[in-house]
Amino acid sequence: MPATTATAPGKIILFGEHAVVYGRPAIAAPVTQVRAEAIVEDGEWAGIRLHAPDLGRDYWLSEALEDDPYARAVLLVAETTRLDPLPNLSITVRSNIPIASGLGSGAAMAAAVIRALTRHLGYLNQTTDEQVSALTYQVEKLLHGTPSGIDNTVVAYERPVFFVRQQPINRIETLSVKGPLRLLVADTGVVSITKDVVGDVRRQWQAEPRRFEQLFDHCSRVAQVARRALENGDVGRLGQLMVENQNYLREMTVSSPELERLIGTAMATGAIGAKLSGAGRGGNMIALVEEEVEAAVRAALVSAGATNVLTSVLT
Ligand code: PMV
């Protein structure tokens, strides 16, 4: 059988990170310039071989540790398709999404493996966005502890989404953005572990529930107004809302000197709005810009220490 390839994009959170863990709405969008790719081929040897050349890893599924995300993705597909044992396969995963920087690299790699593998095995019904998202969520739990579900949703649907974590099923609405909206995505170069930051916010919420519930409510309002502004292409309002959301994130103590430096630089050079994106304490920030100032803001971000700057245009 020929090889089967699938990809999944990186992602940014536009509004509502952290509050989304506590049932408030959040908005995320794919970053399609950076992607994870999985290639599944029939194997020549007995067993399933996993290759992750970017990570310098090459190993058998049977030898993988219990918390190995690729192995978990493969085993979840085996369980769902009830194919036991799986045929002999070789699975290669590559990605140019920076890791541990809030761009959803873990979710994208898992989604790419799940999509490529289910397709290769002929389980086309398992490759709907909803199913890929649900299986990716199971892998995310391994990586993040208590993920809200927004990362797996946006990388599986590959569309901007308005997301609310709720029982019995999450509210997921794809958004029609009145674009083009131009965002610079700048990396502080500081590695941040989502699980640790989410855990720290939880401790603060437990210590000061009233204050944190209020902060989450403010973020909720921002996300709801932002949804309308995105649908109406109201760039000025979106910029204000990003600044407002950043104020609440700062109060949650998830910003950092490096993030503040990049956010301040972007605003001083003509960005319409800027905020951190994802868990914070490092990773990436996003700045909303008009095309005319994009080059100047990008150059200023690099001078201020950004290790990588991507442009993401939402249409
Ligand atoms: O660090 P990231 O991009 O994986 O984003 C995490 C977003 C949080 O809201 C902080 C956590 C979550 O599970 O939604």
GROMACS .gro file of C-alpha atoms and ligand atoms in nm:
model
  329
    1MET     CA    1   0.000   0.000   0.000
    2PRO     CA    2   0.135   0.351  -0.075
    3ALA     CA    3   0.238   0.571   0.217
    4THR     CA    4  -0.031   0.787   0.379
    5THR     CA    5   0.053   1.140   0.486
    6ALA     CA    6  -0.147   1.380   0.704
    7THR     CA    7  -0.060   1.715   0.852
    8ALA     CA    8  -0.193   1.943   1.126
    9PRO     CA    9  -0.119   2.312   1.184
   10GLY     CA   10   0.017   2.504   1.479
   11LYS     CA   11  -0.226   2.724   1.670
   12ILE     CA   12  -0.255   3.048   1.862
   13ILE     CA   13  -0.503   3.139   2.130
   14LEU     CA   14  -0.648   3.479   2.044
   15PHE     CA   15  -0.858   3.526   2.359
   16GLY     CA   16  -0.941   3.343   2.680
   17GLU     CA   17  -0.647   3.116   2.766
   18HIS     CA   18  -0.650   2.987   3.125
   19ALA     CA   19  -1.008   3.108   3.180
   20VAL     CA   20  -1.105   2.839   2.927
   21VAL     CA   21  -0.991   2.570   3.172
   22TYR     CA   22  -1.264   2.705   3.407
   23GLY     CA   23  -1.549   2.684   3.157
   24ARG     CA   24  -1.518   3.032   3.007
   25PRO     CA   25  -1.514   3.078   2.628
   26ALA     CA   26  -1.192   3.113   2.432
   27ILE     CA   27  -1.103   3.177   2.070
   28ALA     CA   28  -0.818   3.002   1.891
   29ALA     CA   29  -0.696   3.002   1.532
   30PRO     CA   30  -0.469   2.776   1.328
   31VAL     CA   31  -0.123   2.892   1.222
   32THR     CA   32  -0.094   2.717   0.892
   33GLN     CA   33   0.265   2.815   0.807
   34VAL     CA   34   0.398   2.578   1.070
   35ARG     CA   35   0.282   2.218   1.061
   36ALA     CA   36   0.333   1.871   1.194
   37GLU     CA   37   0.337   1.587   0.941
   38ALA     CA   38   0.296   1.214   0.990
   39ILE     CA   39   0.380   0.953   0.725
   40VAL     CA   40   0.252   0.598   0.772
   41GLU     CA   41   0.399   0.319   0.558
   42ASP     CA   42   0.369  -0.056   0.560
   43GLY     CA   43   0.658  -0.194   0.762
   44GLU     CA   44   0.916  -0.442   0.641
   45TRP     CA   45   0.971  -0.588   0.986
   46ALA     CA   46   0.738  -0.728   1.247
   47GLY     CA   47   0.605  -0.455   1.478
   48ILE     CA   48   0.552  -0.081   1.461
   49ARG     CA   49   0.852   0.145   1.420
   50LEU     CA   50   0.827   0.510   1.528
   51HIS     CA   51   1.062   0.772   1.384
   52ALA     CA   52   1.077   1.127   1.514
   53PRO     CA   53   1.390   1.260   1.341
   54ASP     CA   54   1.348   1.615   1.479
   55LEU     CA   55   1.369   1.471   1.827
   56GLY     CA   56   1.646   1.226   1.731
   57ARG     CA   57   1.421   0.933   1.818
   58ASP     CA   58   1.376   0.599   1.641
   59TYR     CA   59   1.219   0.314   1.839
   60TRP     CA   60   0.968   0.029   1.849
   61LEU     CA   61   0.617   0.087   1.978
   62SER     CA   62   0.659  -0.217   2.203
   63GLU     CA   63   0.954  -0.044   2.376
   64ALA     CA   64   0.787   0.297   2.419
   65LEU     CA   65   0.738   0.435   2.768
   66GLU     CA   66   0.385   0.462   2.901
   67ASP     CA   67   0.382   0.842   2.873
   68ASP     CA   68   0.512   0.850   2.516
   69PRO     CA   69   0.265   1.068   2.320
   70TYR     CA   70   0.321   0.905   1.977
   71ALA     CA   71   0.281   0.558   2.121
   72ARG     CA   72  -0.036   0.673   2.298
   73ALA     CA   73  -0.173   0.812   1.970
   74VAL     CA   74  -0.108   0.480   1.792
   75LEU     CA   75  -0.258   0.272   2.073
   76LEU     CA   76  -0.569   0.492   2.083
   77VAL     CA   77  -0.621   0.433   1.712
   78ALA     CA   78  -0.571   0.057   1.763
   79GLU     CA   79  -0.832   0.062   2.039
   80THR     CA   80  -1.081   0.268   1.840
   81THR     CA   81  -1.046   0.068   1.520
   82ARG     CA   82  -1.037  -0.259   1.720
   83LEU     CA   83  -0.743  -0.370   1.507
   84ASP     CA   84  -0.540  -0.581   1.742
   85PRO     CA   85  -0.266  -0.645   1.660
   86LEU     CA   86  -0.205  -0.360   1.419
   87PRO     CA   87  -0.027  -0.452   1.095
   88ASN     CA   88   0.348  -0.392   1.063
   89LEU     CA   89   0.400  -0.022   1.011
   90SER     CA   90   0.658   0.251   1.002
   91ILE     CA   91   0.537   0.590   1.131
   92THR     CA   92   0.745   0.904   1.080
   93VAL     CA   93   0.657   1.232   1.253
   94ARG     CA   94   0.813   1.565   1.162
   95SER     CA   95   0.725   1.914   1.268
   96ASN     CA   96   0.846   2.269   1.227
   97ILE     CA   97   0.622   2.395   1.507
   98PRO     CA   98   0.845   2.520   1.791
   99ILE     CA   99   0.791   2.302   2.098
  100ALA     CA  100   0.694   2.424   2.446
  101SER     CA  101   0.613   2.770   2.314
  102GLY     CA  102   0.234   2.785   2.314
  103LEU     CA  103   0.190   2.694   1.947
  104GLY     CA  104   0.027   2.358   2.011
  105SER     CA  105   0.306   2.138   1.875
  106GLY     CA  106   0.208   1.837   2.088
  107ALA     CA  107  -0.154   1.848   1.976
  108ALA     CA  108  -0.057   1.894   1.611
  109MET     CA  109   0.182   1.598   1.613
  110ALA     CA  110  -0.078   1.375   1.775
  111ALA     CA  111  -0.351   1.489   1.534
  112ALA     CA  112  -0.125   1.424   1.232
  113VAL     CA  113  -0.042   1.070   1.354
  114ILE     CA  114  -0.406   0.991   1.430
  115ARG     CA  115  -0.531   1.119   1.095
  116ALA     CA  116  -0.258   0.950   0.887
  117LEU     CA  117  -0.291   0.619   1.070
  118THR     CA  118  -0.670   0.593   1.059
  119ARG     CA  119  -0.660   0.678   0.687
  120HIS     CA  120  -0.386   0.425   0.619
  121LEU     CA  121  -0.584   0.156   0.796
  122GLY     CA  122  -0.889   0.237   0.586
  123TYR     CA  123  -1.100   0.368   0.874
  124LEU     CA  124  -1.221   0.671   0.687
  125ASN     CA  125  -1.507   0.721   0.930
  126GLN     CA  126  -1.246   0.776   1.201
  127THR     CA  127  -1.090   1.069   1.026
  128THR     CA  128  -1.363   1.324   1.076
  129ASP     CA  129  -1.239   1.636   1.247
  130GLU     CA  130  -1.450   1.559   1.552
  131GLN     CA  131  -1.302   1.212   1.593
  132VAL     CA  132  -0.944   1.326   1.532
  133SER     CA  133  -1.002   1.599   1.792
  134ALA     CA  134  -1.143   1.354   2.048
  135LEU     CA  135  -0.849   1.114   2.016
  136THR     CA  136  -0.599   1.400   2.018
  137TYR     CA  137  -0.756   1.519   2.344
  138GLN     CA  138  -0.667   1.184   2.502
  139VAL     CA  139  -0.302   1.238   2.404
  140GLU     CA  140  -0.315   1.598   2.530
  141LYS     CA  141  -0.420   1.470   2.872
  142LEU     CA  142  -0.091   1.282   2.888
  143LEU     CA  143   0.102   1.598   2.807
  144HIS     CA  144  -0.097   1.861   2.995
  145GLY     CA  145  -0.283   1.702   3.281
  146THR     CA  146  -0.610   1.896   3.262
  147PRO     CA  147  -0.630   2.039   2.910
  148SER     CA  148  -0.939   2.242   2.826
  149GLY     CA  149  -0.967   2.078   2.484
  150ILE     CA  150  -0.914   2.394   2.279
  151ASP     CA  151  -0.576   2.291   2.132
  152ASN     CA  152  -0.692   1.958   1.993
  153THR     CA  153  -1.007   2.125   1.858
  154VAL     CA  154  -0.834   2.399   1.661
  155VAL     CA  155  -0.562   2.175   1.515
  156ALA     CA  156  -0.816   1.909   1.412
  157TYR     CA  157  -1.073   2.151   1.262
  158GLU     CA  158  -0.806   2.381   1.117
  159ARG     CA  159  -1.047   2.674   1.145
  160PRO     CA  160  -1.078   2.961   1.395
  161VAL     CA  161  -1.296   2.829   1.678
  162PHE     CA  162  -1.504   2.968   1.962
  163PHE     CA  163  -1.472   2.704   2.229
  164VAL     CA  164  -1.638   2.643   2.566
  165ARG     CA  165  -1.537   2.349   2.783
  166GLN     CA  166  -1.862   2.205   2.916
  167GLN     CA  167  -2.046   1.881   2.998
  168PRO     CA  168  -2.162   1.658   2.842
  169ILE     CA  169  -1.999   1.789   2.525
  170ASN     CA  170  -1.788   2.095   2.459
  171ARG     CA  171  -1.936   2.386   2.267
  172ILE     CA  172  -1.737   2.421   1.945
  173GLU     CA  173  -1.831   2.685   1.688
  174THR     CA  174  -1.614   2.755   1.387
  175LEU     CA  175  -1.589   3.129   1.318
  176SER     CA  176  -1.610   3.323   0.996
  177VAL     CA  177  -1.349   3.590   1.042
  178LYS     CA  178  -1.396   3.902   0.834
  179GLY     CA  179  -1.035   3.934   0.735
  180PRO     CA  180  -0.773   3.972   0.644
  181LEU     CA  181  -0.646   4.006   1.000
  182ARG     CA  182  -0.271   4.017   1.018
  183LEU     CA  183  -0.099   3.883   1.326
  184LEU     CA  184   0.268   3.864   1.410
  185VAL     CA  185   0.350   3.566   1.630
  186ALA     CA  186   0.677   3.628   1.813
  187ASP     CA  187   0.863   3.376   2.026
  188THR     CA  188   1.033   3.488   2.348
  189GLY     CA  189   1.260   3.185   2.318
  190VAL     CA  190   1.173   3.102   2.679
  191VAL     CA  191   1.051   2.746   2.720
  192SER     CA  192   0.731   2.723   2.918
  193ILE     CA  193   0.565   2.402   3.034
  194THR     CA  194   0.187   2.440   3.001
  195LYS     CA  195   0.115   2.183   3.270
  196ASP     CA  196   0.321   2.378   3.526
  197VAL     CA  197   0.165   2.716   3.445
  198VAL     CA  198  -0.189   2.573   3.447
  199GLY     CA  199  -0.110   2.407   3.784
  200ASP     CA  200   0.016   2.735   3.925
  201VAL     CA  201  -0.300   2.921   3.816
  202ARG     CA  202  -0.503   2.646   3.982
  203ARG     CA  203  -0.317   2.695   4.312
  204GLN     CA  204  -0.381   3.070   4.297
  205TRP     CA  205  -0.749   3.011   4.214
  206GLN     CA  206  -0.777   2.778   4.513
  207ALA     CA  207  -0.614   3.037   4.740
  208GLU     CA  208  -0.820   3.331   4.608
  209PRO     CA  209  -1.130   3.186   4.440
  210ARG     CA  210  -1.330   3.509   4.431
  211ARG     CA  211  -1.059   3.716   4.268
  212PHE     CA  212  -0.976   3.449   4.012
  213GLU     CA  213  -1.340   3.378   3.928
  214GLN     CA  214  -1.377   3.750   3.860
  215LEU     CA  215  -1.071   3.756   3.639
  216PHE     CA  216  -1.205   3.457   3.445
  217ASP     CA  217  -1.542   3.635   3.407
  218HIS     CA  218  -1.366   3.940   3.265
  219CYS     CA  219  -1.185   3.716   3.015
  220SER     CA  220  -1.519   3.558   2.927
  221ARG     CA  221  -1.672   3.893   2.842
  222VAL     CA  222  -1.366   3.987   2.636
  223ALA     CA  223  -1.389   3.661   2.436
  224GLN     CA  224  -1.759   3.712   2.366
  225VAL     CA  225  -1.715   4.069   2.246
  226ALA     CA  226  -1.408   3.963   2.048
  227ARG     CA  227  -1.609   3.701   1.867
  228ARG     CA  228  -1.839   3.968   1.724
  229ALA     CA  229  -1.543   4.195   1.644
  230LEU     CA  230  -1.375   3.909   1.453
  231GLU     CA  231  -1.693   3.836   1.259
  232ASN     CA  232  -1.734   4.207   1.177
  233GLY     CA  233  -1.366   4.268   1.098
  234ASP     CA  234  -1.353   4.540   1.367
  235VAL     CA  235  -0.975   4.560   1.393
  236GLY     CA  236  -0.964   4.857   1.634
  237ARG     CA  237  -1.195   4.687   1.883
  238LEU     CA  238  -0.997   4.363   1.858
  239GLY     CA  239  -0.679   4.548   1.942
  240GLN     CA  240  -0.836   4.702   2.255
  241LEU     CA  241  -0.968   4.363   2.360
  242MET     CA  242  -0.623   4.204   2.323
  243VAL     CA  243  -0.476   4.471   2.549
  244GLU     CA  244  -0.756   4.416   2.800
  245ASN     CA  245  -0.712   4.038   2.795
  246GLN     CA  246  -0.338   4.083   2.852
  247ASN     CA  247  -0.412   4.293   3.162
  248TYR     CA  248  -0.612   4.005   3.310
  249LEU     CA  249  -0.343   3.751   3.217
  250ARG     CA  250  -0.084   3.970   3.386
  251GLU     CA  251  -0.299   3.971   3.701
  252MET     CA  252  -0.302   3.591   3.685
  253THR     CA  253   0.082   3.618   3.692
  254VAL     CA  254   0.123   3.426   3.368
  255SER     CA  255   0.303   3.704   3.182
  256SER     CA  256   0.682   3.743   3.209
  257PRO     CA  257   0.943   4.016   3.157
  258GLU     CA  258   1.029   3.874   2.812
  259LEU     CA  259   0.663   3.869   2.706
  260GLU     CA  260   0.607   4.221   2.839
  261ARG     CA  261   0.910   4.346   2.652
  262LEU     CA  262   0.783   4.207   2.320
  263ILE     CA  263   0.427   4.327   2.386
  264GLY     CA  264   0.549   4.677   2.480
  265THR     CA  265   0.775   4.690   2.175
  266ALA     CA  266   0.494   4.587   1.939
  267MET     CA  267   0.257   4.849   2.082
  268ALA     CA  268   0.524   5.120   2.069
  269THR     CA  269   0.595   5.045   1.702
  270GLY     CA  270   0.235   5.067   1.585
  271ALA     CA  271   0.062   4.737   1.663
  272ILE     CA  272  -0.314   4.774   1.719
  273GLY     CA  273  -0.311   4.525   2.006
  274ALA     CA  274  -0.080   4.264   2.159
  275LYS     CA  275  -0.094   3.989   2.419
  276LEU     CA  276   0.064   3.662   2.518
  277SER     CA  277  -0.082   3.352   2.356
  278GLY     CA  278  -0.115   3.014   2.526
  279ALA     CA  279  -0.002   2.927   2.874
  280GLY     CA  280   0.237   3.224   2.914
  281ARG     CA  281   0.550   3.270   3.132
  282GLY     CA  282   0.737   3.228   2.804
  283GLY     CA  283   0.646   3.099   2.461
  284ASN     CA  284   0.480   3.326   2.209
  285MET     CA  285   0.304   3.660   2.200
  286ILE     CA  286   0.078   3.786   1.923
  287ALA     CA  287   0.048   4.137   1.781
  288LEU     CA  288  -0.232   4.260   1.555
  289VAL     CA  289  -0.089   4.484   1.282
  290GLU     CA  290  -0.186   4.665   0.964
  291GLU     CA  291   0.016   4.559   0.662
  292GLU     CA  292   0.192   4.900   0.644
  293VAL     CA  293   0.358   4.863   0.983
  294GLU     CA  294   0.417   4.487   0.973
  295ALA     CA  295   0.782   4.508   0.863
  296ALA     CA  296   0.864   4.776   1.123
  297VAL     CA  297   0.697   4.585   1.408
  298ARG     CA  298   0.867   4.262   1.302
  299ALA     CA  299   1.211   4.428   1.297
  300ALA     CA  300   1.147   4.586   1.638
  301LEU     CA  301   1.039   4.249   1.783
  302VAL     CA  302   1.359   4.086   1.661
  303SER     CA  303   1.567   4.374   1.808
  304ALA     CA  304   1.379   4.329   2.136
  305GLY     CA  305   1.487   3.964   2.153
  306ALA     CA  306   1.224   3.763   1.964
  307THR     CA  307   1.387   3.439   1.851
  308ASN     CA  308   1.134   3.378   1.574
  309VAL     CA  309   0.856   3.587   1.420
  310LEU     CA  310   0.581   3.436   1.203
  311THR     CA  311   0.303   3.614   1.018
  312SER     CA  312  -0.042   3.458   1.042
  313VAL     CA  313  -0.319   3.605   0.830
  314LEU     CA  314  -0.674   3.514   0.929
  315THR     CA  315  -0.920   3.534   0.642
  316PMV     O1  316   0.040   2.656   2.606
  316PMV     P1  317  -0.066   2.616   2.513
  316PMV     O2  318  -0.067   2.687   2.386
  316PMV     O3  319  -0.081   2.469   2.497
  316PMV     O4  320  -0.203   2.673   2.568
  316PMV     C1  321  -0.261   2.631   2.681
  316PMV     C2  322  -0.389   2.705   2.696
  316PMV     C3  323  -0.441   2.702   2.837
  316PMV     O5  324  -0.566   2.769   2.835
  316PMV     C4  325  -0.347   2.777   2.929
  316PMV     C5  326  -0.459   2.561   2.887
  316PMV     C6  327  -0.570   2.483   2.821
  316PMV     O6  328  -0.571   2.360   2.837
  316PMV     O7  329  -0.657   2.543   2.756
   0.00000   0.00000   0.00000
